[in-house]
Coordinates of N, CA and C and ligand atoms in Angstrom, one line a residue:
R1 N 99.7 81.3 92.6 CA 99.7 81.8 91.3 C 100.5 83.0 91.2
Q2 N 101.2 83.5 92.3 CA 101.9 84.7 92.2 C 103.3 84.4 91.7
Q3 N 103.8 85.3 90.7 CA 105.1 85.1 90.2 C 106.0 86.2 90.7
L4 N 105.4 87.3 91.2 CA 106.3 88.4 91.6 C 106.6 88.3 93.1
Y5 N 105.9 87.5 93.9 CA 106.0 87.6 95.3 C 106.4 86.3 95.9
T6 N 107.1 86.3 97.1 CA 107.5 85.1 97.8 C 106.9 85.1 99.2
E7 N 106.9 83.9 99.8 CA 106.5 83.8 101.2 C 107.2 84.8 102.1
Q8 N 108.5 85.0 101.7 CA 109.4 85.9 102.5 C 108.8 87.4 102.5
D9 N 108.3 87.8 101.3 CA 107.7 89.1 101.1 C 106.5 89.2 102.0
A10 N 105.7 88.2 102.1 CA 104.5 88.2 102.9 C 104.9 88.3 104.4
Q11 N 105.9 87.5 104.8 CA 106.4 87.5 106.2 C 106.9 88.9 106.6
N12 N 107.6 89.5 105.6 CA 108.2 90.8 105.9 C 107.1 91.9 105.8
K13 N 105.9 91.5 105.4 CA 104.8 92.5 105.3 C 105.1 93.6 104.3
L14 N 105.8 93.3 103.2 CA 106.2 94.3 102.2 C 105.0 94.7 101.4
P15 N 104.8 96.0 101.2 CA 103.7 96.4 100.3 C 103.9 95.7 98.9
K16 N 102.9 95.4 98.2 CA 103.0 94.6 96.9 C 103.8 95.5 95.9
A17 N 103.6 96.8 95.9 CA 104.3 97.6 94.9 C 105.8 97.5 95.2
V18 N 106.2 97.5 96.4 CA 107.7 97.5 96.8 C 108.2 96.1 96.5
A19 N 107.5 95.0 96.9 CA 108.0 93.7 96.6 C 108.1 93.4 95.1
A20 N 107.1 94.0 94.3 CA 107.2 93.8 92.8 C 108.4 94.5 92.3
K21 N 108.6 95.7 92.8 CA 109.8 96.5 92.3 C 111.1 95.7 92.6
N22 N 111.2 95.2 93.8 CA 112.4 94.4 94.2 C 112.6 93.2 93.3
R23 N 111.6 92.5 93.0 CA 111.7 91.3 92.2 C 112.1 91.7 90.7
L24 N 111.5 92.7 90.2 CA 111.8 93.1 88.8 C 113.2 93.7 88.7
R25 N 113.6 94.3 89.8 CA 115.0 94.8 89.8 C 116.0 93.7 89.8
Q26 N 115.6 92.5 90.4 CA 116.5 91.4 90.4 C 116.6 90.8 89.0
I27 N 115.6 90.9 88.2 CA 115.6 90.4 86.8 C 116.4 91.4 86.0
N28 N 116.2 92.7 86.1 CA 116.9 93.6 85.3 C 117.2 94.9 86.1
T29 N 118.5 95.1 86.4 CA 118.8 96.3 87.2 C 118.8 97.6 86.5
E30 N 118.7 97.5 85.1 CA 118.7 98.8 84.3 C 117.3 99.4 84.2
V31 N 116.3 98.6 84.5 CA 114.9 99.1 84.3 C 114.6 100.1 85.4
K32 N 114.1 101.3 85.0 CA 113.7 102.3 86.0 C 112.3 102.0 86.5
I33 N 112.1 101.8 87.8 CA 110.8 101.5 88.3 C 110.5 102.5 89.5
E34 N 109.3 103.1 89.5 CA 108.9 103.9 90.6 C 107.7 103.2 91.3
A35 N 107.9 102.7 92.5 CA 106.8 102.0 93.2 C 106.1 103.0 94.0
L36 N 104.8 103.1 93.8 CA 104.0 104.0 94.6 C 103.0 103.2 95.5
V37 N 103.1 103.4 96.8 CA 102.2 102.7 97.7 C 101.2 103.7 98.1
M38 N 100.0 103.5 97.5 CA 98.9 104.5 97.8 C 97.6 103.9 97.3
D39 N 96.5 104.6 97.7 CA 95.2 104.2 97.3 C 94.9 104.7 95.9
A40 N 94.3 103.8 95.0 CA 94.1 104.2 93.7 C 92.8 105.0 93.6
Q41 N 92.9 106.3 93.9 CA 91.7 107.2 93.8 C 92.0 108.3 92.7
P42 N 91.0 108.9 92.1 CA 91.2 109.9 91.1 C 92.2 111.0 91.5
A43 N 92.1 111.5 92.7 CA 93.1 112.5 93.2 C 94.5 112.1 93.1
N44 N 94.8 110.8 93.4 CA 96.1 110.3 93.4 C 96.6 109.9 92.0
L45 N 95.6 109.4 91.2 CA 95.9 108.9 89.8 C 96.1 110.0 88.8
E46 N 95.4 111.1 89.0 CA 95.4 112.1 87.9 C 96.8 112.6 87.5
S47 N 97.7 112.9 88.5 CA 99.0 113.4 88.1 C 99.9 112.3 87.5
I48 N 99.6 111.1 87.8 CA 100.4 110.0 87.2 C 100.0 109.8 85.7
V49 N 98.7 109.7 85.5 CA 98.1 109.5 84.2 C 98.5 110.6 83.2
Q50 N 98.6 111.8 83.7 CA 98.9 112.9 82.8 C 100.2 112.8 82.0
T51 N 101.1 112.1 82.7 CA 102.5 112.0 82.1 C 102.7 110.6 81.5
A52 N 101.7 109.8 81.5 CA 101.9 108.4 81.1 C 101.7 108.2 79.6
D53 N 102.4 107.2 79.0 CA 102.2 106.9 77.6 C 101.1 105.9 77.4
L54 N 100.8 105.1 78.5 CA 99.9 104.0 78.4 C 99.5 103.6 79.8
I55 N 98.2 103.1 79.9 CA 97.8 102.6 81.2 C 97.4 101.1 81.0
I56 N 98.0 100.2 81.8 CA 97.7 98.8 81.7 C 96.9 98.4 83.0
D57 N 95.7 97.9 82.8 CA 94.9 97.6 84.0 C 95.3 96.3 84.6
A58 N 95.7 96.4 85.9 CA 96.0 95.2 86.6 C 95.2 95.3 87.9
T59 N 94.1 95.9 87.9 CA 93.3 96.1 89.1 C 92.4 95.0 89.3
D60 N 91.6 95.0 90.4 CA 90.7 93.9 90.7 C 89.3 94.3 90.9
N61 N 88.9 95.5 90.4 CA 87.5 95.8 90.5 C 87.0 96.9 89.5
F62 N 85.7 96.8 89.2 CA 85.3 97.7 88.1 C 85.1 99.2 88.5
D63 N 85.0 99.5 89.8 CA 85.0 100.9 90.2 C 86.3 101.6 89.7
I64 N 87.4 100.9 90.0 CA 88.7 101.5 89.6 C 88.8 101.6 88.1
R65 N 88.3 100.5 87.4 CA 88.4 100.5 85.9 C 87.6 101.7 85.3
F66 N 86.5 102.0 85.8 CA 85.7 103.1 85.3 C 86.4 104.4 85.6
I67 N 87.1 104.5 86.7 CA 87.9 105.7 87.0 C 89.1 105.8 85.9
L68 N 89.7 104.7 85.7 CA 90.8 104.7 84.7 C 90.3 105.0 83.3
N69 N 89.1 104.5 83.0 CA 88.5 104.8 81.7 C 88.2 106.3 81.6
D70 N 87.7 107.0 82.6 CA 87.5 108.4 82.5 C 88.9 109.2 82.4
L71 N 89.8 108.8 83.2 CA 91.2 109.4 83.2 C 91.8 109.3 81.8
S72 N 91.7 108.1 81.3 CA 92.2 107.8 79.9 C 91.7 108.8 78.9
H73 N 90.4 109.1 79.0 CA 89.8 110.0 78.0 C 90.1 111.5 78.4
K74 N 90.1 111.8 79.7 CA 90.4 113.2 80.0 C 91.8 113.6 79.6
Y75 N 92.8 112.7 79.7 CA 94.2 113.0 79.3 C 94.7 112.3 78.0
E76 N 93.7 111.7 77.3 CA 94.0 111.1 76.0 C 95.2 110.1 76.1
V77 N 95.1 109.2 77.1 CA 96.1 108.2 77.2 C 95.5 106.8 77.0
P78 N 96.0 106.0 76.1 CA 95.3 104.7 75.8 C 95.4 103.8 77.1
W79 N 94.4 102.9 77.2 CA 94.5 102.0 78.3 C 94.0 100.6 77.9
I80 N 94.5 99.6 78.6 CA 94.2 98.2 78.2 C 93.6 97.5 79.4
Y81 N 92.3 97.3 79.2 CA 91.5 96.7 80.3 C 91.8 95.2 80.3
G82 N 91.9 94.6 81.5 CA 92.0 93.2 81.6 C 91.4 92.7 82.9
S83 N 90.7 91.6 82.9 CA 90.1 91.1 84.2 C 90.0 89.6 84.1
C84 N 90.0 89.0 85.2 CA 89.8 87.5 85.2 C 89.2 87.1 86.6
V85 N 88.5 86.0 86.5 CA 87.9 85.3 87.7 C 87.8 83.9 87.4
G86 N 88.1 83.0 88.3 CA 88.0 81.5 88.1 C 88.9 81.2 86.9
S87 N 88.4 80.6 85.8 CA 89.2 80.3 84.7 C 88.8 81.2 83.5
Y88 N 88.1 82.3 83.8 CA 87.5 83.2 82.8 C 88.4 84.4 82.7
G89 N 88.6 84.9 81.5 CA 89.3 86.2 81.4 C 88.7 87.0 80.3
T90 N 89.0 88.3 80.3 CA 88.5 89.2 79.3 C 89.5 90.4 79.2
T91 N 89.6 90.9 78.0 CA 90.5 92.1 77.8 C 90.0 92.9 76.6
Y92 N 90.4 94.2 76.6 CA 89.9 95.1 75.6 C 90.9 96.3 75.6
T93 N 91.2 96.8 74.4 CA 92.1 98.0 74.3 C 91.3 99.2 73.9
V94 N 91.5 100.2 74.8 CA 90.7 101.5 74.6 C 91.7 102.6 74.1
I95 N 91.4 103.1 72.9 CA 92.2 104.3 72.4 C 91.3 105.5 72.4
P96 N 91.6 106.5 73.2 CA 90.7 107.7 73.3 C 90.4 108.3 72.0
N97 N 89.1 108.7 71.7 CA 88.7 109.3 70.5 C 88.8 108.4 69.3
V98 N 89.0 107.1 69.5 CA 89.1 106.2 68.3 C 88.1 105.0 68.6
T99 N 88.3 104.3 69.7 CA 87.5 103.2 70.0 C 86.4 103.5 70.9
P100 N 85.3 102.7 71.0 CA 84.3 102.9 72.1 C 85.1 102.7 73.4
C101 N 84.6 103.3 74.5 CA 85.3 103.2 75.7 C 84.6 102.0 76.5
L102 N 85.1 101.7 77.7 CA 84.6 100.7 78.5 C 83.1 101.0 79.0
H103 N 82.9 102.3 79.2 CA 81.6 102.8 79.6 C 80.6 102.6 78.5
C104 N 81.0 102.9 77.2 CA 80.1 102.6 76.1 C 79.7 101.2 76.0
I105 N 80.6 100.3 76.3 CA 80.4 98.8 76.1 C 79.6 98.2 77.3
L106 N 80.0 98.5 78.5 CA 79.4 97.9 79.7 C 78.2 98.7 80.2
K107 N 78.1 100.0 79.8 CA 77.0 100.9 80.3 C 77.2 101.4 81.7
K108 N 77.4 100.5 82.6 CA 77.6 100.9 84.0 C 78.5 99.9 84.7
V109 N 78.9 100.2 85.9 CA 79.8 99.3 86.7 C 79.0 98.1 87.0
P110 N 79.5 96.9 86.6 CA 78.8 95.6 86.9 C 78.8 95.4 88.4
V111 N 77.6 94.9 88.9 CA 77.5 94.6 90.3 C 77.1 93.1 90.4
G112 N 77.4 92.5 91.5 CA 77.1 91.1 91.7 C 78.0 90.2 90.9
G113 N 77.6 88.9 90.8 CA 78.4 88.0 90.0 C 79.5 87.4 90.9
V114 N 80.2 86.5 90.3 CA 81.3 85.9 91.0 C 82.5 86.9 91.1
T115 N 83.3 86.8 92.1 CA 84.5 87.6 92.3 C 85.6 86.7 92.7
C116 N 86.8 87.3 92.7 CA 88.0 86.5 93.2 C 87.8 86.1 94.6
E117 N 87.0 86.9 95.4 CA 86.6 86.5 96.8 C 85.9 85.2 96.8
T118 N 84.9 85.0 95.9 CA 84.0 83.8 96.0 C 84.5 82.7 95.1
A119 N 85.2 83.0 94.0 CA 85.6 81.9 93.0 C 87.1 81.7 92.9
G120 N 87.9 82.6 93.4 CA 89.3 82.5 93.2 C 89.7 82.7 91.7
I121 N 90.9 82.5 91.4 CA 91.4 82.6 90.0 C 92.5 81.6 89.8
I122 N 92.5 81.0 88.6 CA 93.6 80.1 88.4 C 94.7 80.8 87.6
S123 N 95.9 80.5 87.8 CA 97.0 81.2 87.2 C 97.0 81.3 85.7
P124 N 96.6 80.2 85.0 CA 96.7 80.4 83.5 C 95.8 81.5 83.0
A125 N 94.6 81.7 83.6 CA 93.7 82.8 83.2 C 94.4 84.1 83.3
V126 N 95.1 84.3 84.4 CA 95.8 85.6 84.6 C 96.9 85.8 83.5
Q127 N 97.6 84.7 83.3 CA 98.7 84.8 82.3 C 98.2 85.0 80.9
I128 N 97.1 84.4 80.5 CA 96.6 84.6 79.2 C 96.1 86.1 79.0
V129 N 95.4 86.6 80.0 CA 95.0 88.0 79.9 C 96.2 88.9 79.8
A130 N 97.2 88.7 80.7 CA 98.4 89.5 80.7 C 99.1 89.4 79.4
A131 N 99.1 88.2 78.8 CA 99.8 88.1 77.5 C 99.2 88.9 76.4
Y132 N 97.8 88.9 76.4 CA 97.1 89.7 75.4 C 97.4 91.2 75.7
Q133 N 97.3 91.6 77.0 CA 97.5 93.0 77.3 C 98.9 93.5 76.9
I134 N 99.9 92.7 77.2 CA 101.3 93.1 76.9 C 101.5 93.2 75.4
T135 N 100.9 92.3 74.7 CA 101.1 92.3 73.2 C 100.5 93.6 72.7
E136 N 99.3 94.0 73.1 CA 98.7 95.2 72.7 C 99.5 96.4 73.1
A137 N 100.1 96.3 74.3 CA 100.9 97.4 74.9 C 102.1 97.6 74.0
L138 N 102.8 96.5 73.5 CA 103.9 96.6 72.7 C 103.6 97.3 71.3
K139 N 102.4 96.9 70.8 CA 101.9 97.5 69.5 C 101.8 99.1 69.7
I140 N 101.1 99.5 70.8 CA 100.9 100.9 71.1 C 102.3 101.6 71.2
L141 N 103.2 101.0 72.0 CA 104.4 101.7 72.3 C 105.3 101.8 71.1
V142 N 105.2 100.9 70.2 CA 106.1 101.0 69.0 C 105.3 101.7 67.8
G143 N 104.1 102.1 68.1 CA 103.3 102.9 67.2 C 102.6 102.1 66.1
D144 N 102.5 100.8 66.2 CA 101.9 100.0 65.2 C 100.4 99.8 65.5
V145 N 99.7 101.0 65.3 CA 98.3 100.9 65.7 C 97.4 100.1 64.7
E146 N 98.0 99.9 63.5 CA 97.3 99.0 62.5 C 97.1 97.6 63.0
A147 N 98.0 97.2 63.9 CA 98.0 95.8 64.3 C 97.1 95.6 65.6
L148 N 96.6 96.7 66.1 CA 95.8 96.5 67.3 C 94.5 95.6 67.0
R149 N 94.0 95.0 68.1 CA 93.0 93.9 67.9 C 91.6 94.4 67.6
H150 N 91.2 95.5 68.2 CA 89.9 96.1 68.0 C 88.7 95.1 68.3
T151 N 88.9 94.2 69.1 CA 87.8 93.3 69.6 C 87.8 93.2 71.1
F152 N 86.6 92.9 71.6 CA 86.5 92.7 73.1 C 86.6 91.2 73.2
L153 N 87.6 90.7 73.9 CA 88.0 89.3 73.9 C 87.6 88.6 75.2
T154 N 87.0 87.5 75.2 CA 86.7 86.7 76.4 C 87.1 85.3 76.2
F155 N 87.5 84.6 77.3 CA 87.7 83.2 77.1 C 87.5 82.5 78.5
D156 N 87.2 81.2 78.4 CA 87.2 80.4 79.6 C 88.1 79.2 79.3
V157 N 89.3 79.3 79.9 CA 90.4 78.3 79.5 C 90.1 76.9 80.1
W158 N 89.2 76.8 81.1 CA 88.8 75.5 81.7 C 87.8 74.8 80.8
N159 N 86.8 75.6 80.3 CA 85.7 75.1 79.5 C 86.0 75.2 78.0
N160 N 87.2 75.5 77.6 CA 87.6 75.6 76.2 C 86.7 76.5 75.4
Q161 N 86.4 77.7 75.9 CA 85.6 78.6 75.2 C 86.4 79.9 74.9
H162 N 86.2 80.4 73.7 CA 86.9 81.6 73.3 C 85.9 82.5 72.4
A163 N 85.8 83.7 72.7 CA 84.9 84.5 71.9 C 85.4 85.9 71.8
E164 N 85.2 86.6 70.7 CA 85.6 88.0 70.6 C 84.6 88.7 69.7
F165 N 84.2 89.9 70.1 CA 83.3 90.6 69.2 C 83.8 92.0 68.8
K166 N 83.5 92.4 67.6 CA 83.9 93.7 67.2 C 83.1 94.8 67.9
T167 N 83.8 95.9 68.2 CA 83.2 96.9 69.1 C 82.9 98.2 68.3
G168 N 83.3 98.3 67.0 CA 83.3 99.5 66.3 C 81.9 100.3 66.4
K169 N 80.8 99.5 66.3 CA 79.5 100.2 66.3 C 79.0 100.4 67.7
M170 N 79.7 100.1 68.7 CA 79.2 100.3 70.1 C 79.5 101.7 70.7
K171 N 80.2 102.5 69.9 CA 80.6 103.9 70.4 C 79.3 104.7 70.6
S172 N 79.1 105.2 71.8 CA 77.9 106.1 72.1 C 78.4 107.5 72.1
Y173 N 77.8 108.3 71.2 CA 78.2 109.7 71.2 C 77.6 110.5 72.3
E174 N 76.7 109.9 73.1 CA 76.1 110.5 74.3 C 76.9 110.0 75.5
C175 N 77.9 109.2 75.3 CA 78.6 108.6 76.5 C 79.2 109.7 77.4
S176 N 79.0 109.6 78.7 CA 79.4 110.7 79.6 C 80.9 110.6 79.8
S177 N 81.6 109.5 79.4 CA 83.0 109.4 79.6 C 83.8 109.7 78.3
C178 N 83.2 109.4 77.1 CA 84.0 109.7 75.9 C 83.2 110.4 74.8
G179 N 81.9 110.8 75.1 CA 81.1 111.4 74.1 C 81.4 112.9 74.0
S180 N 80.6 113.6 73.1 CA 80.9 115.0 72.8 C 80.6 115.9 74.1
A181 N 79.7 115.6 74.9 CA 79.4 116.4 76.1 C 79.9 115.6 77.4
R182 N 81.1 115.1 77.3 CA 81.5 114.3 78.4 C 81.7 115.0 79.7
T183 N 81.4 114.3 80.8 CA 81.5 114.9 82.2 C 82.5 114.1 83.1
Y184 N 83.0 113.0 82.6 CA 83.8 112.1 83.4 C 83.2 111.8 84.8
P185 N 82.1 111.1 84.7 CA 81.3 110.9 86.0 C 82.0 110.1 87.1
Y186 N 82.9 109.3 86.7 CA 83.5 108.4 87.7 C 84.7 109.1 88.4
L187 N 85.0 110.3 88.0 CA 86.0 111.1 88.7 C 85.4 111.9 89.8
A188 N 84.0 112.0 89.8 CA 83.3 112.8 90.8 C 83.2 111.9 92.1
Y189 N 83.5 112.6 93.2 CA 83.6 111.9 94.5 C 82.3 111.1 94.8
E190 N 81.1 111.7 94.5 CA 79.8 111.1 94.9 C 79.6 109.8 94.1
N191 N 80.3 109.6 93.0 CA 80.1 108.3 92.3 C 81.1 107.3 92.6
Q192 N 82.0 107.6 93.5 CA 83.0 106.6 93.8 C 82.6 105.7 95.0
L193 N 83.0 104.4 94.9 CA 82.7 103.5 96.0 C 83.5 103.9 97.2
K194 N 82.8 104.0 98.3 CA 83.4 104.5 99.5 C 84.0 103.4 100.4
T195 N 83.5 102.1 100.1 CA 84.0 101.0 100.9 C 84.3 99.9 99.9
E196 N 85.2 99.0 100.3 CA 85.7 97.9 99.4 C 86.0 96.7 100.3
V197 N 85.4 95.5 99.9 CA 85.8 94.3 100.6 C 87.0 93.8 99.9
L198 N 88.1 93.7 100.7 CA 89.4 93.3 100.1 C 89.4 91.7 100.0
C199 N 89.9 91.3 98.8 CA 89.8 89.9 98.4 C 90.5 89.0 99.4
G200 N 89.8 88.0 100.0 CA 90.3 87.0 100.8 C 90.9 87.4 102.1
R201 N 90.6 88.6 102.6 CA 91.3 89.1 103.8 C 90.3 89.4 105.0
E202 N 89.0 89.1 104.8 CA 88.0 89.5 105.8 C 88.2 90.9 106.2
T203 N 88.5 91.8 105.3 CA 88.8 93.2 105.6 C 88.0 94.1 104.7
V204 N 87.5 95.2 105.3 CA 86.8 96.2 104.5 C 87.6 97.5 104.6
Q205 N 87.9 98.0 103.4 CA 88.6 99.3 103.3 C 87.6 100.4 103.2
I206 N 87.8 101.4 104.0 CA 86.9 102.6 104.0 C 87.7 103.8 103.4
R207 N 87.2 104.4 102.4 CA 87.8 105.6 101.8 C 87.2 106.9 102.3
P208 N 87.9 107.7 103.0 CA 87.3 108.9 103.5 C 87.2 110.0 102.4
S209 N 86.4 111.0 102.6 CA 86.2 112.0 101.6 C 87.5 112.9 101.4
Q210 N 88.3 113.0 102.4 CA 89.5 113.7 102.3 C 90.6 113.0 103.1
Q211 N 91.8 113.2 102.7 CA 92.9 112.5 103.5 C 93.2 113.3 104.8
H212 N 93.1 112.6 105.9 CA 93.5 113.2 107.1 C 93.9 112.0 108.1
L213 N 94.7 112.3 109.1 CA 95.1 111.3 110.0 C 93.9 111.1 111.0
H214 N 93.6 109.8 111.2 CA 92.5 109.5 112.1 C 93.1 109.2 113.5
N215 N 92.3 109.7 114.5 CA 92.6 109.3 115.9 C 91.7 108.0 116.1
F216 N 92.3 106.9 116.1 CA 91.5 105.6 116.1 C 90.9 105.4 117.5
D217 N 91.6 105.9 118.6 CA 91.0 105.7 119.9 C 89.7 106.5 120.0
E218 N 89.8 107.7 119.5 CA 88.6 108.6 119.5 C 87.5 107.9 118.6
L219 N 87.9 107.4 117.5 CA 86.9 106.8 116.6 C 86.2 105.5 117.3
E220 N 87.1 104.8 118.0 CA 86.5 103.6 118.7 C 85.5 104.0 119.7
K221 N 85.8 105.1 120.4 CA 84.8 105.6 121.5 C 83.5 105.9 120.8
R222 N 83.6 106.6 119.7 CA 82.4 107.1 119.0 C 81.6 106.0 118.4
L223 N 82.3 104.9 118.0 CA 81.6 103.8 117.3 C 81.1 102.7 118.3
K224 N 81.6 102.8 119.5 CA 81.4 101.7 120.5 C 80.0 101.2 120.6
N225 N 79.0 102.1 120.6 CA 77.6 101.7 120.8 C 76.9 101.6 119.4
Q226 N 77.6 101.7 118.3 CA 76.9 101.7 117.0 C 76.7 100.3 116.4
G227 N 77.3 99.3 117.0 CA 77.1 98.0 116.5 C 78.3 97.1 116.9
K228 N 78.2 95.8 116.4 CA 79.3 94.9 116.8 C 80.5 95.1 116.0
V229 N 81.6 95.0 116.6 CA 82.9 95.1 115.8 C 83.5 93.7 115.7
Ligands
ZN1 ZN1 82.3 105.9 75.9

């Protein structure tokens, strides 16, 4: 279902950001693209979001989306949520200080349920979500806010279901991400997920509390008697 990447990119072990940049540059050499290969943590994302006109969610987990939601409100940058799994997709456009935020609507980071690890994703679900996101992005970037959708949209393209609901009354003035006494809880280190099972790779990513170079030989010695590796 990948359109940006080739088998050659995988064989070359190119980071996805770099491979995506290369492919997009092949389509249009005049587009300016900055590919950043890094972990999406608040400390890394803050400086990028501050100068952005818009955030388009192409992530694969809700922990990152709640971080994006807090950053969007902290720096007043609109963001367009999009997610899919199996044949199901959902998208919503968040305008800081105008619409309810993702935290208002979902209340907390969803846990459990199917993931791309267990259910996979079919290509049309991704393309439909992306088409809705990009249309909303164009409206924001040309300033046509009147045309924005203002609904939380979900669909299941396999089972021919489509639903959207209006969110206007879902804004919570006590919301800790967008309310009057906001604290941006998902930017606090203690609320961030420290480990992540990476989709389809039998790999667990561990996020340390601070960036430093690890001595893996030393680490192996220390962990040797702690369990099976
Ligand atoms: Zn909120």
